[in-house]
Amino acid sequence: MERILLIGSGGREHALAKALVASESCEKLWVAPGNPGIAREAECVLLNIADHVAVEKFCMRHDVTLVVIGPEQPLAEGLADALRAENIDVFGPSKAAAQLETSKGFSKDFMRRHHVPTAPYQRFDAGQHVEARAAAEMHDLPVVIKYDGLAAGKGVVVATERHQAIEAVDMMYQGVFGDDGVVIEGFLKGEEASVFAVCDGRDFVVLAPAQDHKRVGDGDTGKNTGGMGAYAPAPIVNQSVMDTVCEKVIRRVIDGMAAEGIPFVGCLFCGLMIDGEEVSVVEFNVRFGDPETQAVMSVLDADVSALFASAARGSLDATAVRSAHVGFACNVVLASQGYPDAFLKGLPISGIDAA
C-alpha cells in the first residue's frame, strides 16, 4: 500500500488526487499545497514545495512511499533529484531529463539526434537577438517563434505576418519570460493532439489521447493560453496514428534518453501535429497537461497509484491499466477577467452548487 505525497495546486492535481485516492493500492494521500477543491479528496498540507529539505522531512516524518510531482517548475528546480538522493521514490523526471520541456532548444536538438519527427528549426541563444531577428525577417510565413525556457504555456507565437514574427522575437528578448533565447521553426499543418505516456526509464504505457483548446476566446480566437478546455479520447489519434507515435516518438525518446545517461521516469506528454497518417512533434512536456489531465483521468480505468509507483521504481506494471479509456470526457476552464494577460486574483467563485 502506498502513502503518497502529490505536489501541486491546480486542476491537474485535483484530477490526479481523485484518481489516486480511488486506487486500490493507495493507503493515504497528502497534497502540497493543494486547494479547497482538492481538500474534498485528500489532506492538503501547507508545505513550501520550493524548499526541498522541507519536502524531504515531511516525507520521512510521514513514511511517504511515493511522491508524485504535478507541475513543471518543481521538476525544473530538481525536486525529483533531491528526493531520490534521500531514497524516496518519485514519479517525475530528473532536472536533466526535464530539459525536454524546460529548454525548447535542448528538445529540438535531442529530436534531431534521435530522428524524432519534428519541424525544421533554428536555435538562438540569449545573446543572439540580432541573429534571431534577421532569421524572423527572412523565414517563410507562417513561422513559429518559441521562447526557449518555461513560459506557462504562453511562450509561443504563430506569426502569419512579418511584423508579428519580428515583434515576437523582440518581445522574448526583452525578458518578458526570462533571459533564455528563442527557437524559430517552420509551421506545421494539421490537427493538434496530445498523447501521454507513463514511463519507467525503459518502458512505457500510453493513456487516452486528448485534444485541448488554447485560444482564450470563443470560436478559437484570441491569445494562446495554457489551455481553456480539453476532451478525451481524441478521434484523430486512431490506432494507426497511435502505433506511429509509440514507434517513432515515444520509443525513440525513451531509448535516446537512456542512451544519453538521463533515463526518463514520469509522464512524457507528447504534443503532436497530425496530418493524415503523418505525425510530427510540436513540443514535449515532462508532466501531465492541464487541462488535458482532467479529461484523461476521467476516462482511465486503472490503479493509478500502482501504475505510478511501479514506474517510479523502474518496473512498470502495465496490468495496472485495465482500460486507457472508458467512455468520453470533456472539461472547460474558467478564468478571471484579463487572462492570459494581467488578471484579477482572489475573487470569490459563486454558483458552484448550482453548477
Short mmCIF file of C-alpha atoms in Angstrom, two decimals:
data_model
loop_
_atom_site.label_atom_id
_atom_site.label_comp_id
_atom_site.label_asym_id
_atom_site.label_seq_id
_atom_site.Cartn_x
_atom_site.Cartn_y
_atom_site.Cartn_z
CA MET A 1 0.00 0.00 0.00
CA GLU A 2 1.25 3.45 -0.95
CA ARG A 3 1.49 6.56 1.20
CA ILE A 4 1.63 9.32 -1.41
CA LEU A 5 2.55 12.99 -1.45
CA LEU A 6 1.22 14.82 -4.51
CA ILE A 7 2.88 18.14 -5.35
CA GLY A 8 0.75 20.90 -6.88
CA SER A 9 -2.38 23.01 -6.52
CA GLY A 10 -4.23 23.17 -9.85
CA GLY A 11 -6.99 21.43 -11.75
CA ARG A 12 -4.48 18.84 -12.94
CA GLU A 13 -3.62 17.94 -9.35
CA HIS A 14 -7.31 17.76 -8.45
CA ALA A 15 -7.80 15.18 -11.22
CA LEU A 16 -4.70 13.25 -10.14
CA ALA A 17 -5.80 13.34 -6.50
CA LYS A 18 -9.21 11.89 -7.36
CA ALA A 19 -7.58 9.12 -9.39
CA LEU A 20 -5.02 8.32 -6.69
CA VAL A 21 -7.45 8.15 -3.75
CA ALA A 22 -9.71 5.88 -5.84
CA SER A 23 -6.81 3.45 -6.36
CA GLU A 24 -6.86 0.12 -4.57
CA SER A 25 -3.20 0.47 -3.58
CA CYS A 26 -3.43 3.98 -2.08
CA GLU A 27 -3.43 3.97 1.72
CA LYS A 28 -3.04 7.72 2.28
CA LEU A 29 -2.74 10.83 0.11
CA TRP A 30 -1.39 14.23 1.04
CA VAL A 31 -1.33 17.16 -1.39
CA ALA A 32 1.04 20.12 -1.06
CA PRO A 33 -0.11 22.80 -1.13
CA GLY A 34 -3.43 21.71 -2.69
CA ASN A 35 -6.53 23.88 -2.92
CA PRO A 36 -10.05 23.90 -1.42
CA GLY A 37 -11.38 21.59 -4.13
CA ILE A 38 -8.58 19.09 -3.57
CA ALA A 39 -9.27 19.24 0.19
CA ARG A 40 -12.53 17.40 -0.52
CA GLU A 41 -10.49 14.45 -1.81
CA ALA A 42 -7.32 14.38 0.31
CA GLU A 43 -5.43 16.07 3.13
CA CYS A 44 -3.83 19.33 2.00
CA VAL A 45 -0.65 20.42 3.77
CA LEU A 46 0.96 23.85 3.95
CA LEU A 47 4.38 22.94 2.63
CA ASN A 48 6.79 25.15 0.71
CA ILE A 49 7.43 22.91 -2.30
CA ALA A 50 10.40 25.08 -3.32
CA ASP A 51 12.10 24.07 -0.04
CA HIS A 52 13.47 20.64 -0.92
CA VAL A 53 14.65 19.92 2.61
CA ALA A 54 11.18 20.66 4.00
CA VAL A 55 9.61 18.27 1.48
CA GLU A 56 12.19 15.59 2.35
CA LYS A 57 11.50 15.99 6.09
CA PHE A 58 7.75 15.73 5.54
CA CYS A 59 8.20 12.52 3.57
CA MET A 60 10.38 10.96 6.25
CA ARG A 61 8.14 12.08 9.11
CA HIS A 62 5.03 10.61 7.48
CA ASP A 63 6.57 7.46 5.95
CA VAL A 64 5.75 8.62 2.42
CA THR A 65 6.44 5.82 -0.07
CA LEU A 66 5.86 7.79 -3.29
CA VAL A 67 5.99 11.43 -4.37
CA VAL A 68 4.08 12.46 -7.50
CA ILE A 69 5.14 15.83 -8.89
CA GLY A 70 2.41 17.62 -10.86
CA PRO A 71 3.75 20.98 -12.16
CA GLU A 72 6.81 21.64 -14.28
CA GLN A 73 8.51 24.22 -12.03
CA PRO A 74 9.48 21.83 -9.20
CA LEU A 75 10.83 19.41 -11.82
CA ALA A 76 12.86 22.20 -13.42
CA GLU A 77 14.26 23.06 -9.98
CA GLY A 78 15.40 19.49 -9.31
CA LEU A 79 12.93 18.38 -6.63
CA ALA A 80 12.89 14.83 -8.00
CA ASP A 81 16.70 14.65 -7.79
CA ALA A 82 16.73 15.88 -4.18
CA LEU A 83 14.13 13.32 -3.09
CA ARG A 84 15.80 10.43 -4.90
CA ALA A 85 19.06 11.34 -3.17
CA GLU A 86 17.23 10.54 0.08
CA ASN A 87 15.95 7.21 -1.32
CA ILE A 88 12.40 8.50 -1.75
CA ASP A 89 10.61 7.11 -4.81
CA VAL A 90 9.42 9.81 -7.22
CA PHE A 91 7.09 9.79 -10.21
CA GLY A 92 8.64 12.61 -12.21
CA PRO A 93 11.84 13.14 -14.21
CA SER A 94 15.19 14.44 -13.05
CA LYS A 95 16.21 18.04 -13.69
CA ALA A 96 18.36 16.86 -16.60
CA ALA A 97 15.55 14.82 -18.18
CA ALA A 98 13.11 17.70 -17.62
CA GLN A 99 15.07 19.70 -20.21
CA LEU A 100 12.78 18.08 -22.80
CA GLU A 101 10.31 20.71 -21.59
CA THR A 102 12.39 23.36 -19.87
CA SER A 103 14.53 24.06 -22.95
CA LYS A 104 12.94 24.09 -26.39
CA GLY A 105 16.44 24.18 -27.86
CA PHE A 106 17.56 21.08 -25.97
CA SER A 107 14.37 19.30 -27.00
CA LYS A 108 14.76 20.14 -30.70
CA ASP A 109 18.45 19.16 -30.70
CA PHE A 110 17.57 15.88 -28.97
CA MET A 111 14.87 15.11 -31.55
CA ARG A 112 17.33 15.76 -34.35
CA ARG A 113 19.91 13.43 -32.78
CA HIS A 114 17.39 10.63 -32.32
CA HIS A 115 15.36 11.04 -35.51
CA VAL A 116 12.10 12.04 -33.85
CA PRO A 117 9.88 13.75 -36.46
CA THR A 118 9.52 17.49 -35.87
CA ALA A 119 9.54 20.80 -37.76
CA PRO A 120 12.81 22.25 -39.14
CA TYR A 121 14.20 24.89 -36.78
CA GLN A 122 16.93 27.36 -35.86
CA ARG A 123 18.10 27.89 -32.29
CA PHE A 124 19.30 31.25 -30.95
CA ASP A 125 20.91 31.76 -27.55
CA ALA A 126 20.37 34.64 -25.13
CA GLY A 127 22.98 36.87 -26.80
CA GLN A 128 21.74 36.35 -30.36
CA HIS A 129 18.87 38.83 -30.57
CA VAL A 130 20.19 40.36 -33.79
CA GLU A 131 20.63 36.98 -35.46
CA ALA A 132 17.18 35.80 -34.36
CA ARG A 133 15.58 38.99 -35.65
CA ALA A 134 17.31 38.54 -39.00
CA ALA A 135 16.04 34.96 -39.22
CA ALA A 136 12.49 36.11 -38.45
CA GLU A 137 12.76 38.70 -41.23
CA MET A 138 13.73 36.03 -43.77
CA HIS A 139 11.72 32.95 -42.74
CA ASP A 140 8.79 31.74 -44.82
CA LEU A 141 5.37 32.54 -43.37
CA PRO A 142 3.66 31.36 -41.27
CA VAL A 143 6.54 30.97 -38.83
CA VAL A 144 6.56 29.80 -35.22
CA ILE A 145 8.54 31.76 -32.60
CA LYS A 146 9.14 29.94 -29.31
CA TYR A 147 10.75 31.14 -26.11
CA ASP A 148 13.43 28.60 -25.19
CA GLY A 149 12.54 28.30 -21.49
CA LEU A 150 9.40 27.86 -19.41
CA ALA A 151 6.61 30.36 -20.08
CA ALA A 152 3.49 28.76 -18.53
CA GLY A 153 2.19 27.72 -21.94
CA LYS A 154 2.29 31.28 -23.29
CA GLY A 155 5.73 31.44 -24.90
CA VAL A 156 4.71 30.50 -28.45
CA VAL A 157 3.67 32.88 -31.23
CA VAL A 158 2.43 31.66 -34.61
CA ALA A 159 3.15 34.62 -36.88
CA THR A 160 1.23 34.91 -40.14
CA GLU A 161 2.64 38.36 -40.93
CA ARG A 162 6.25 39.57 -40.94
CA HIS A 163 5.79 42.24 -38.30
CA GLN A 164 4.27 39.67 -35.92
CA ALA A 165 7.35 37.47 -36.21
CA ILE A 166 9.74 40.35 -35.57
CA GLU A 167 7.67 41.69 -32.67
CA ALA A 168 7.57 38.21 -31.11
CA VAL A 169 11.36 37.90 -31.24
CA ASP A 170 11.81 41.39 -29.78
CA MET A 171 9.30 40.68 -27.00
CA MET A 172 11.01 37.44 -26.00
CA TYR A 173 14.42 39.12 -25.89
CA GLN A 174 13.04 41.89 -23.67
CA GLY A 175 12.86 39.48 -20.73
CA VAL A 176 9.09 39.04 -20.60
CA PHE A 177 9.54 35.36 -19.72
CA GLY A 178 13.21 35.32 -18.68
CA ASP A 179 16.65 35.55 -20.23
CA ASP A 180 16.74 32.43 -22.40
CA GLY A 181 16.93 32.56 -26.19
CA VAL A 182 14.40 31.58 -28.84
CA VAL A 183 13.69 28.80 -31.30
CA ILE A 184 12.34 29.71 -34.73
CA GLU A 185 10.70 26.86 -36.57
CA GLY A 186 8.58 26.03 -39.58
CA PHE A 187 4.80 25.98 -39.36
CA LEU A 188 3.27 22.50 -39.24
CA LYS A 189 -0.07 21.88 -40.92
CA GLY A 190 -2.64 19.52 -39.47
CA GLU A 191 -4.59 18.98 -36.27
CA GLU A 192 -3.05 19.02 -32.80
CA ALA A 193 -3.45 16.23 -30.26
CA SER A 194 -1.71 15.08 -27.11
CA VAL A 195 -0.56 11.61 -26.11
CA PHE A 196 0.57 10.83 -22.56
CA ALA A 197 2.99 8.01 -21.76
CA VAL A 198 3.76 6.74 -18.26
CA CYS A 199 7.47 5.82 -18.37
CA ASP A 200 9.86 3.95 -16.08
CA GLY A 201 13.08 4.79 -17.90
CA ARG A 202 12.95 1.73 -20.18
CA ASP A 203 9.29 1.04 -20.95
CA PHE A 204 6.02 2.92 -21.23
CA VAL A 205 2.23 2.69 -21.18
CA VAL A 206 0.11 5.13 -23.20
CA LEU A 207 -3.11 6.64 -21.87
CA ALA A 208 -6.06 8.10 -23.79
CA PRO A 209 -5.13 10.71 -26.41
CA ALA A 210 -6.60 14.15 -25.81
CA GLN A 211 -7.12 17.50 -27.51
CA ASP A 212 -7.07 20.85 -25.76
CA HIS A 213 -8.07 24.28 -26.98
CA LYS A 214 -5.53 27.02 -26.32
CA ARG A 215 -7.14 30.22 -27.59
CA VAL A 216 -8.79 32.30 -24.88
CA GLY A 217 -11.85 33.35 -26.93
CA ASP A 218 -14.88 31.53 -28.27
CA GLY A 219 -14.51 30.18 -31.79
CA ASP A 220 -10.75 29.60 -31.35
CA THR A 221 -9.96 33.32 -31.21
CA GLY A 222 -7.68 35.49 -29.10
CA LYS A 223 -4.36 34.85 -27.42
CA ASN A 224 -2.83 31.48 -26.62
CA THR A 225 -3.25 30.25 -23.05
CA GLY A 226 -2.21 27.21 -21.07
CA GLY A 227 -5.47 25.63 -22.27
CA MET A 228 -9.16 26.58 -21.96
CA GLY A 229 -10.58 23.06 -22.11
CA ALA A 230 -9.97 19.55 -23.36
CA TYR A 231 -11.61 16.29 -24.31
CA ALA A 232 -10.55 12.64 -24.43
CA PRO A 233 -10.17 10.40 -26.27
CA ALA A 234 -9.26 12.36 -29.42
CA PRO A 235 -10.71 10.61 -32.51
CA ILE A 236 -7.92 11.85 -34.79
CA VAL A 237 -5.49 9.58 -32.92
CA ASN A 238 -6.66 6.30 -34.43
CA GLN A 239 -4.81 3.04 -33.88
CA SER A 240 -2.54 3.58 -36.88
CA VAL A 241 -1.55 7.04 -35.65
CA MET A 242 -1.04 5.75 -32.11
CA ASP A 243 1.23 2.98 -33.41
CA THR A 244 3.32 5.60 -35.22
CA VAL A 245 3.53 7.76 -32.09
CA CYS A 246 4.66 4.80 -30.00
CA GLU A 247 7.26 3.64 -32.53
CA LYS A 248 8.67 6.89 -33.92
CA VAL A 249 8.23 9.23 -30.98
CA ILE A 250 7.90 7.66 -27.53
CA ARG A 251 10.17 4.66 -28.07
CA ARG A 252 12.88 6.84 -29.64
CA VAL A 253 12.69 9.31 -26.76
CA ILE A 254 12.85 6.63 -24.06
CA ASP A 255 15.76 4.84 -25.76
CA GLY A 256 17.53 8.10 -26.60
CA MET A 257 17.32 9.49 -23.09
CA ALA A 258 18.59 6.21 -21.64
CA ALA A 259 21.47 6.16 -24.14
CA GLU A 260 22.46 9.68 -23.10
CA GLY A 261 22.53 8.70 -19.43
CA ILE A 262 19.38 10.58 -18.40
CA PRO A 263 16.61 7.95 -18.23
CA PHE A 264 13.12 9.40 -18.34
CA VAL A 265 10.86 8.45 -15.42
CA GLY A 266 7.44 10.05 -15.18
CA CYS A 267 4.82 11.29 -17.64
CA LEU A 268 6.01 12.12 -21.16
CA PHE A 269 3.46 14.50 -22.71
CA CYS A 270 3.77 14.41 -26.50
CA GLY A 271 2.25 17.48 -28.14
CA LEU A 272 1.67 16.38 -31.72
CA MET A 273 0.60 17.70 -35.11
CA ILE A 274 -1.26 15.09 -37.14
CA ASP A 275 -1.76 15.42 -40.89
CA GLY A 276 -3.40 12.26 -42.21
CA GLU A 277 -1.04 9.47 -41.17
CA GLU A 278 1.91 11.85 -40.73
CA VAL A 279 2.90 12.69 -37.15
CA SER A 280 5.27 15.47 -36.02
CA VAL A 281 6.19 16.60 -32.52
CA VAL A 282 5.23 20.18 -31.70
CA GLU A 283 6.62 20.02 -28.17
CA PHE A 284 7.29 17.76 -25.23
CA ASN A 285 6.19 18.36 -21.66
CA VAL A 286 7.54 16.26 -18.82
CA ARG A 287 4.40 16.06 -16.70
CA PHE A 288 0.68 15.67 -17.16
CA GLY A 289 -1.01 18.51 -19.02
CA ASP A 290 -3.52 20.95 -17.64
CA PRO A 291 -6.37 20.86 -18.72
CA GLU A 292 -5.91 17.52 -20.55
CA THR A 293 -5.40 15.53 -17.35
CA GLN A 294 -8.89 16.33 -16.14
CA ALA A 295 -10.30 14.58 -19.22
CA VAL A 296 -7.73 11.76 -19.46
CA MET A 297 -8.11 10.73 -15.81
CA SER A 298 -11.90 10.78 -16.12
CA VAL A 299 -11.85 8.00 -18.73
CA LEU A 300 -8.94 5.98 -17.29
CA ASP A 301 -9.77 2.67 -15.59
CA ALA A 302 -6.64 1.86 -13.61
CA ASP A 303 -4.97 1.53 -10.25
CA VAL A 304 -3.17 4.83 -10.79
CA SER A 305 -1.26 4.55 -7.52
CA ALA A 306 0.21 1.17 -8.53
CA LEU A 307 0.94 2.44 -12.05
CA PHE A 308 2.88 5.49 -10.86
CA ALA A 309 4.69 3.58 -8.10
CA SER A 310 5.84 0.83 -10.46
CA ALA A 311 7.12 3.44 -12.94
CA ALA A 312 8.97 5.29 -10.17
CA ARG A 313 10.70 2.03 -9.16
CA GLY A 314 11.76 1.09 -12.68
CA SER A 315 9.43 -1.89 -13.05
CA LEU A 316 6.39 -0.58 -14.93
CA ASP A 317 3.24 -2.62 -14.26
CA ALA A 318 1.14 -2.33 -17.41
CA THR A 319 -1.56 -4.55 -15.85
CA ALA A 320 -2.45 -1.66 -13.53
CA VAL A 321 -4.23 -0.13 -16.54
CA ARG A 322 -7.43 -2.06 -17.12
CA SER A 323 -8.52 0.30 -19.91
CA ALA A 324 -6.99 3.55 -21.14
CA HIS A 325 -10.39 4.96 -21.93
CA VAL A 326 -13.88 4.00 -20.82
CA GLY A 327 -16.37 6.42 -22.36
CA PHE A 328 -15.64 10.07 -23.14
CA ALA A 329 -14.88 13.20 -21.14
CA CYS A 330 -14.81 16.95 -21.75
CA ASN A 331 -13.83 19.74 -19.39
CA VAL A 332 -13.74 23.52 -19.57
CA VAL A 333 -11.55 26.08 -17.80
CA LEU A 334 -12.90 29.19 -16.11
CA ALA A 335 -10.50 32.13 -15.92
CA SER A 336 -10.61 35.55 -14.31
CA GLN A 337 -11.10 38.66 -16.44
CA GLY A 338 -7.96 39.70 -18.31
CA TYR A 339 -6.38 36.24 -18.59
CA PRO A 340 -3.85 35.37 -20.09
CA ASP A 341 -2.52 38.90 -19.51
CA ALA A 342 -2.72 40.64 -16.13
CA PHE A 343 -5.89 39.42 -14.43
CA LEU A 344 -7.79 39.85 -11.18
CA LYS A 345 -6.98 37.40 -8.39
CA GLY A 346 -8.60 36.43 -5.10
CA LEU A 347 -12.18 36.90 -6.25
CA PRO A 348 -14.89 34.65 -4.77
CA ILE A 349 -16.21 31.92 -7.06
CA SER A 350 -20.00 31.81 -6.99
CA GLY A 351 -22.54 29.37 -8.40
CA ILE A 352 -20.60 26.17 -7.68
CA ASP A 353 -23.55 24.42 -6.03
CA ALA A 354 -25.87 25.38 -8.89
CA ALA A 355 -23.36 24.08 -11.43
#
